[in-house]
Structure formats: structure tokens, C-alpha cells
Short mmCIF file of C-alpha atoms in Angstrom, two decimals:
data_model
loop_
_atom_site.label_atom_id
_atom_site.label_comp_id
_atom_site.label_asym_id
_atom_site.label_seq_id
_atom_site.Cartn_x
_atom_site.Cartn_y
_atom_site.Cartn_z
CA MET A 1 0.00 0.00 0.00
CA SER A 2 1.62 3.15 -1.07
CA SER A 3 1.06 6.45 0.64
CA ALA A 4 0.94 9.63 -1.39
CA VAL A 5 3.49 12.21 -0.30
CA PRO A 6 2.26 15.68 -0.84
CA LEU A 7 4.63 17.90 -2.85
CA LEU A 8 5.39 21.25 -1.29
CA VAL A 9 5.43 23.58 -4.21
CA ARG A 10 5.96 27.29 -3.61
CA PRO A 11 3.87 29.33 -5.96
CA ILE A 12 5.90 31.31 -8.44
CA GLU A 13 5.29 35.00 -8.27
CA VAL A 14 5.51 36.68 -11.59
CA THR A 15 6.30 40.37 -11.39
CA THR A 16 5.99 42.51 -14.39
CA LYS A 17 7.31 46.02 -14.77
CA PRO A 18 4.88 48.59 -15.98
CA ALA A 19 5.31 49.11 -19.65
CA ALA A 20 6.75 52.40 -20.73
CA PRO A 21 4.17 54.71 -22.13
CA PRO A 22 4.19 54.76 -25.88
CA PRO A 23 5.75 57.81 -27.49
CA THR A 24 3.37 60.54 -28.27
CA ALA A 25 3.45 63.43 -30.66
CA GLU A 26 4.74 65.65 -27.82
CA THR A 27 7.48 63.41 -26.39
CA VAL A 28 9.12 62.39 -29.68
CA PRO A 29 10.12 65.92 -30.83
CA ALA A 30 11.33 66.77 -27.32
CA ALA A 31 13.54 63.68 -27.14
CA ARG A 32 14.85 64.28 -30.63
CA SER A 33 15.72 67.92 -29.88
CA ALA A 34 17.49 66.91 -26.65
CA LEU A 35 19.54 64.33 -28.55
CA VAL A 36 20.45 66.84 -31.25
CA ARG A 37 21.39 69.43 -28.62
CA THR A 38 23.64 66.95 -26.80
CA ASP A 39 25.34 65.79 -29.98
CA GLY A 40 25.74 69.37 -31.17
CA SER A 41 27.36 70.54 -27.92
CA ALA A 42 29.75 67.57 -27.90
CA GLY A 43 30.65 68.18 -31.52
CA SER A 44 31.22 71.89 -30.95
CA THR A 45 33.45 71.15 -27.95
CA VAL A 46 35.59 68.76 -29.96
CA LEU A 47 35.80 71.26 -32.83
CA ARG A 48 36.71 74.10 -30.45
CA LEU A 49 39.56 72.04 -29.02
CA ALA A 50 40.71 70.69 -32.38
CA LYS A 51 41.19 74.08 -34.06
CA PRO A 52 43.95 75.45 -31.77
CA LEU A 53 45.62 72.03 -31.61
CA LEU A 54 45.69 71.89 -35.39
CA ALA A 55 47.15 75.39 -35.58
CA PHE A 56 49.90 74.46 -33.09
CA ALA A 57 50.61 71.23 -34.97
CA LEU A 58 51.01 73.13 -38.25
CA LEU A 59 53.29 75.71 -36.64
CA LEU A 60 55.51 73.08 -35.04
CA GLY A 61 55.52 71.04 -38.24
CA VAL A 62 56.74 74.02 -40.27
CA TRP A 63 59.34 74.77 -37.58
CA GLU A 64 60.59 71.18 -37.72
CA LEU A 65 60.64 70.74 -41.49
CA ALA A 66 61.79 74.16 -42.73
CA PRO A 67 65.38 73.82 -41.39
CA ARG A 68 65.64 70.19 -42.45
CA PHE A 69 64.66 70.97 -46.04
CA GLY A 70 66.99 73.96 -46.22
CA LEU A 71 64.30 76.62 -46.36
CA VAL A 72 66.07 78.43 -43.50
CA ASP A 73 69.56 78.12 -42.11
CA GLU A 74 69.59 75.34 -39.52
CA VAL A 75 72.32 77.15 -37.59
CA PHE A 76 70.09 80.14 -36.86
CA LEU A 77 66.77 78.27 -36.65
CA PRO A 78 67.33 74.70 -35.46
CA PRO A 79 64.51 72.15 -35.82
CA PHE A 80 61.91 72.06 -33.09
CA SER A 81 63.09 68.63 -31.92
CA THR A 82 66.57 70.09 -31.29
CA VAL A 83 65.04 72.91 -29.25
CA VAL A 84 63.00 70.37 -27.26
CA GLN A 85 66.21 68.46 -26.53
CA ALA A 86 67.92 71.64 -25.32
CA PHE A 87 64.83 72.47 -23.24
CA ALA A 88 64.99 69.02 -21.62
CA GLU A 89 68.70 69.42 -20.87
CA LEU A 90 68.14 72.81 -19.22
CA ALA A 91 65.26 71.39 -17.22
CA GLY A 92 67.29 68.34 -16.22
CA ASN A 93 70.31 70.24 -14.87
CA GLY A 94 68.12 72.71 -12.97
CA GLN A 95 69.09 75.84 -14.91
CA LEU A 96 65.62 76.33 -16.39
CA ALA A 97 63.93 76.15 -12.99
CA GLU A 98 66.44 78.61 -11.51
CA HIS A 99 66.01 81.19 -14.27
CA ALA A 100 62.23 80.76 -14.43
CA SER A 101 61.93 81.18 -10.66
CA ALA A 102 63.92 84.43 -10.74
CA SER A 103 61.80 85.80 -13.58
CA LEU A 104 58.50 84.78 -11.99
CA THR A 105 59.48 86.37 -8.66
CA ARG A 106 60.22 89.71 -10.32
CA SER A 107 57.18 89.59 -12.58
CA VAL A 108 54.66 88.60 -9.90
CA THR A 109 56.03 91.15 -7.41
CA GLY A 110 55.87 94.08 -9.83
CA PHE A 111 52.51 92.96 -11.19
CA SER A 112 51.06 92.65 -7.67
CA PHE A 113 52.17 96.16 -6.73
CA ALA A 114 50.58 97.55 -9.89
CA LEU A 115 47.34 95.64 -9.30
CA VAL A 116 46.99 96.77 -5.68
CA ILE A 117 47.51 100.43 -6.64
CA ALA A 118 45.86 100.65 -10.07
CA VAL A 119 42.43 99.21 -9.23
CA PRO A 120 41.64 101.58 -6.30
CA VAL A 121 43.06 104.58 -8.18
CA GLY A 122 41.04 103.69 -11.28
CA ILE A 123 37.86 103.35 -9.24
CA ALA A 124 38.49 106.70 -7.55
CA ILE A 125 39.12 108.44 -10.88
CA ALA A 126 36.01 106.96 -12.46
CA TRP A 127 33.75 107.53 -9.44
CA TYR A 128 34.85 110.96 -8.21
CA LYS A 129 35.24 113.78 -10.72
CA PRO A 130 37.54 115.95 -8.51
CA VAL A 131 40.02 113.07 -8.31
CA SER A 132 39.81 112.63 -12.07
CA ASP A 133 40.42 116.33 -12.74
CA PHE A 134 43.39 116.32 -10.37
CA LEU A 135 45.18 113.16 -11.58
CA ASN A 136 44.35 113.02 -15.29
CA PRO A 137 47.05 115.45 -16.56
CA VAL A 138 49.85 113.62 -14.77
CA LEU A 139 48.55 110.20 -15.77
CA GLU A 140 48.22 111.24 -19.41
CA LEU A 141 51.85 112.39 -19.37
CA PHE A 142 53.24 109.12 -18.03
CA ARG A 143 50.79 106.93 -19.94
CA ASN A 144 52.27 108.09 -23.23
CA THR A 145 55.84 107.41 -22.11
CA ALA A 146 57.05 103.91 -22.99
CA ALA A 147 58.28 101.85 -20.07
CA LEU A 148 61.43 100.69 -21.85
CA ALA A 149 62.34 104.31 -22.60
CA LEU A 150 62.50 104.87 -18.83
CA LEU A 151 64.68 101.82 -18.15
CA PRO A 152 67.90 103.91 -17.89
CA VAL A 153 66.12 106.28 -15.51
CA PHE A 154 65.01 103.44 -13.24
CA VAL A 155 68.53 101.99 -13.27
CA LEU A 156 70.12 105.37 -12.42
CA ILE A 157 67.70 106.13 -9.59
CA LEU A 158 67.10 102.67 -8.09
CA GLY A 159 70.31 100.89 -9.05
CA ILE A 160 70.99 97.90 -11.23
CA GLY A 161 69.60 95.36 -8.77
CA GLU A 162 66.16 93.88 -8.23
CA THR A 163 64.43 97.11 -7.18
CA SER A 164 64.74 98.79 -10.58
CA LYS A 165 63.48 95.70 -12.42
CA ILE A 166 60.44 95.28 -10.15
CA ALA A 167 59.66 99.01 -10.33
CA LEU A 168 59.87 98.96 -14.15
CA ILE A 169 57.47 95.99 -14.32
CA GLY A 170 55.09 97.74 -11.94
CA TYR A 171 55.19 100.90 -14.05
CA ALA A 172 54.54 98.99 -17.29
CA THR A 173 51.61 97.01 -15.86
CA PHE A 174 50.01 99.89 -13.96
CA PHE A 175 48.42 101.71 -16.87
CA PRO A 176 46.59 98.83 -18.63
CA ILE A 177 44.91 97.91 -15.33
CA LEU A 178 44.17 101.56 -14.50
CA LEU A 179 42.62 102.48 -17.85
CA ASN A 180 40.47 99.36 -18.07
CA THR A 181 39.29 99.86 -14.49
CA ILE A 182 38.22 103.41 -15.33
CA THR A 183 36.44 102.19 -18.46
CA GLY A 184 34.71 99.37 -16.59
CA VAL A 185 33.38 101.60 -13.82
CA ARG A 186 32.26 104.39 -16.15
CA THR A 187 30.40 102.09 -18.54
CA VAL A 188 28.20 100.40 -15.95
CA ASP A 189 24.58 100.38 -17.10
CA PRO A 190 22.90 103.47 -15.58
CA LEU A 191 19.65 101.52 -15.18
CA LEU A 192 21.41 99.14 -12.78
CA VAL A 193 22.65 102.05 -10.70
CA LYS A 194 19.23 103.76 -10.65
CA SER A 195 17.52 100.51 -9.69
CA ALA A 196 19.94 99.92 -6.83
CA VAL A 197 19.52 103.51 -5.58
CA SER A 198 15.74 103.20 -5.72
CA LEU A 199 16.00 100.05 -3.59
CA GLY A 200 17.82 102.02 -0.93
CA PHE A 201 21.37 100.75 -1.47
CA SER A 202 24.02 102.69 0.43
CA PRO A 203 27.02 103.92 -1.60
CA LEU A 204 29.20 101.14 -0.22
CA ARG A 205 26.63 98.45 -0.97
CA LEU A 206 25.99 99.99 -4.40
CA PHE A 207 29.66 99.71 -5.21
CA GLN A 208 29.94 96.21 -3.76
CA LYS A 209 26.85 94.70 -5.39
CA VAL A 210 26.51 96.63 -8.66
CA ILE A 211 29.54 98.66 -9.75
CA LEU A 212 32.36 96.22 -9.03
CA PRO A 213 30.66 93.07 -10.45
CA ALA A 214 29.69 94.93 -13.62
CA ALA A 215 33.23 96.29 -14.05
CA ILE A 216 35.01 92.96 -13.49
CA PRO A 217 35.16 91.92 -17.19
CA SER A 218 36.83 95.18 -18.20
CA ILE A 219 39.18 95.05 -15.21
CA PHE A 220 40.26 91.54 -16.09
CA THR A 221 40.89 92.60 -19.67
CA GLY A 222 43.38 95.12 -18.33
CA ILE A 223 44.87 92.54 -15.97
CA ARG A 224 45.46 90.11 -18.82
CA MET A 225 47.04 92.83 -20.94
CA ALA A 226 49.24 93.82 -18.00
CA ALA A 227 50.29 90.20 -17.40
CA ALA A 228 51.45 89.89 -21.00
CA GLY A 229 53.21 93.25 -20.78
CA SER A 230 54.96 92.28 -17.55
CA ILE A 231 56.63 89.33 -19.29
CA LEU A 232 57.85 91.49 -22.19
CA VAL A 233 59.23 94.25 -19.97
CA LEU A 234 60.79 91.70 -17.63
CA ILE A 235 62.82 90.11 -20.43
CA ALA A 236 64.13 93.49 -21.54
CA ALA A 237 65.02 94.44 -17.95
CA GLU A 238 66.81 91.14 -17.36
CA MET A 239 69.04 91.71 -20.36
CA ILE A 240 70.78 94.50 -18.43
CA GLY A 241 72.66 93.78 -15.23
CA ALA A 242 71.03 90.48 -14.34
CA ARG A 243 72.68 87.22 -13.36
CA ALA A 244 69.56 85.07 -13.41
CA GLY A 245 66.25 85.02 -15.24
CA LEU A 246 64.95 83.93 -18.61
CA GLY A 247 65.98 87.21 -20.22
CA TYR A 248 69.52 86.67 -18.97
CA LEU A 249 69.41 83.06 -20.22
CA ILE A 250 68.37 84.17 -23.71
CA THR A 251 71.00 86.91 -23.88
CA ALA A 252 73.80 84.70 -22.58
CA ALA A 253 72.88 81.87 -24.95
CA GLN A 254 72.80 84.28 -27.91
CA GLN A 255 76.17 85.79 -27.02
CA ASN A 256 77.74 82.32 -26.64
CA PHE A 257 76.09 81.15 -29.88
CA GLN A 258 74.07 78.48 -28.07
CA ILE A 259 71.11 78.89 -30.39
CA PRO A 260 69.02 75.87 -29.22
CA GLN A 261 69.29 77.07 -25.61
CA MET A 262 68.21 80.54 -26.72
CA TYR A 263 65.08 79.17 -28.36
CA ALA A 264 64.45 76.98 -25.33
CA GLY A 265 64.36 80.12 -23.19
CA ILE A 266 61.92 81.73 -25.61
CA VAL A 267 59.68 78.65 -25.46
CA ALA A 268 59.79 78.79 -21.65
CA ILE A 269 58.67 82.42 -21.73
CA SER A 270 55.79 81.53 -24.05
CA LEU A 271 54.67 78.71 -21.76
CA ILE A 272 54.75 81.02 -18.73
CA GLY A 273 52.69 83.60 -20.61
CA LEU A 274 50.14 80.96 -21.59
CA GLY A 275 49.96 79.80 -17.99
CA PHE A 276 49.35 83.35 -16.77
CA ASN A 277 46.60 83.88 -19.32
CA PHE A 278 44.91 80.54 -18.57
CA ALA A 279 44.89 81.22 -14.83
CA LEU A 280 43.47 84.73 -15.28
CA VAL A 281 40.76 83.53 -17.68
CA ALA A 282 39.73 80.81 -15.21
CA LEU A 283 39.62 83.34 -12.36
CA GLU A 284 37.58 85.78 -14.45
CA ARG A 285 35.03 83.08 -15.29
CA ARG A 286 34.75 82.16 -11.62
CA LEU A 287 34.17 85.76 -10.57
CA SER A 288 31.74 86.40 -13.44
CA ARG A 289 29.52 83.34 -13.03
CA TRP A 290 26.53 85.63 -12.49
CA ARG A 291 26.73 86.74 -16.09
CA THR A 292 24.51 84.92 -18.58
CA SER A 293 26.47 83.85 -21.61
CA PRO A 294 24.78 83.84 -25.03
CA ALA A 295 25.07 80.04 -25.15
CA ASN A 296 23.02 79.70 -22.01
CA ALA A 297 20.48 82.36 -22.83
#
């Protein structure tokens, strides 16, 4: 006699996910436009990065091939690969870091002095007419005097050491920052100022919340121009009475007919200038995030 053994079977639960709603006439164009916008932005980013890289590649290619094919004298313009080798040697033995450090110290010090003085003076000239009437004649006189023309004067008065070089850099970078600060403050939209005054802003709060933010783009334009000018004036100043610095490196290499080392110093100056500009552009974008760009409008 056999006994039936009941089978314990657990019921299988079947779970189904809710089906996605079918596309409608409203959702399909929206999804398509979002896809096109994403692809377009990615493509524009790649194109924006590819253009300068292509330009640099063409420049370096011409630099490399022109001496090798005899289009220019290889003695006076060595191929780019030879310059890169000289750059690596200078970086390896520590000379490049030593000269770059000396140049950066002078440039940043003079530039900082000019920035600290030029921005407040520019704001005062643009904001207060008596200050403008008092300082404009003197500023116009010195603004039209080239900095390099005053290099012998700075050397005679301040000596041939570091003080004259830093003072010359400060003088050369002062006026671009000053003039762009004046322009930025004077060209603030009058409607913004009237709106802030009607809301009861005090003069200090008006300057802090309206005038200065609106003038930042123009101020940074002057700062970027001054940064580029500081490098140029620095090199000229270091060619006289200096024992360290990229200007001294270039002059010494040229006098000793070390042409690859001379070009390596020039490349180092260009890289420092690019670094300055990149840092200032990034800082300007961070301080001007309140502005609505045309791409985001």
C-alpha cells in the first residue's frame, strides 16, 4: 500500500514592470531635440579644441621641417626637436627652474604692486570727478611714455639690482589695469545704478553689489594685458645687469652662440605667458559666473 506524499510547491510570483508609455506626438520631438542638442554641444566642444591644436601642430611642423629641407639656415633656426632636446637638458640640470623662478618672482612682485595700486586709483578716478580732474594730466603724461624708454632712468635712480626691475614691471603694468578699471566703472549700465539707488542701497553696498561686479570683465581685460606686458618688460630688464632670469638666459645663450638654448628660453617664456593667461581667464570666469552667456540664454 503506497502512501501519497504531498509535494510542497511554492507558488511562483511573476512580477511585471509597468510598460513604458508609448511615445506621443509631444514626447518624440522633445527627445529628438534633446539628442540633437547633446550631440551638437559635444561636436562643438571637440571642434573648439581641435582648431587650436591643429594650428599648433602646423606651426611646429613648419618649424621642424623648414630647417631640415633647407628653407632656412639650420644654424640660426634649429629644428623644433633640437630645441626640445635643449629644453629638456636645461630642465634636467636645474638651470631652467632657476632662471624661471627668478623671472617669476620679479614679474609677480611688480605685477602685484601695480594691481593693488591701479584698481583703487582707477575706481576713484572713475567715481569721483575731482580726483579725475586732479590726476588726469599727470597720468596722461606718463601713460604716453614707454616703459622701456624709462629703463635707464630706473637703473640710475634705483640701481641695477632687483628694485629697478620690479619698479619697471610695476610701471609697465600699472596703466593697462588703470585704464580698463576706469572704463569698466564708467560704462556700468545706468539703469542698474538707478535701480539699486531706488531700492535704498548705500554707496558702499551699491559699489559692492553693482559697480564692481559689472566692471570685473573690463578690469580683467586690463589685468590680462598687464600680465602679457609684464613678461615682455621683464625680459628686456633682465638683459641688463642680471645674473639670473629667462631674459639673462636668452641673452647669454645668444652671445655664446648656443642657439638651441636661446630658443628653449623663448619657449619657456611663451609657456609662462600661456599659464598666466589661462589662470586669469579661469579666475575671471569664476568671478563672473553671475553673467549669462549667449550660449546659455
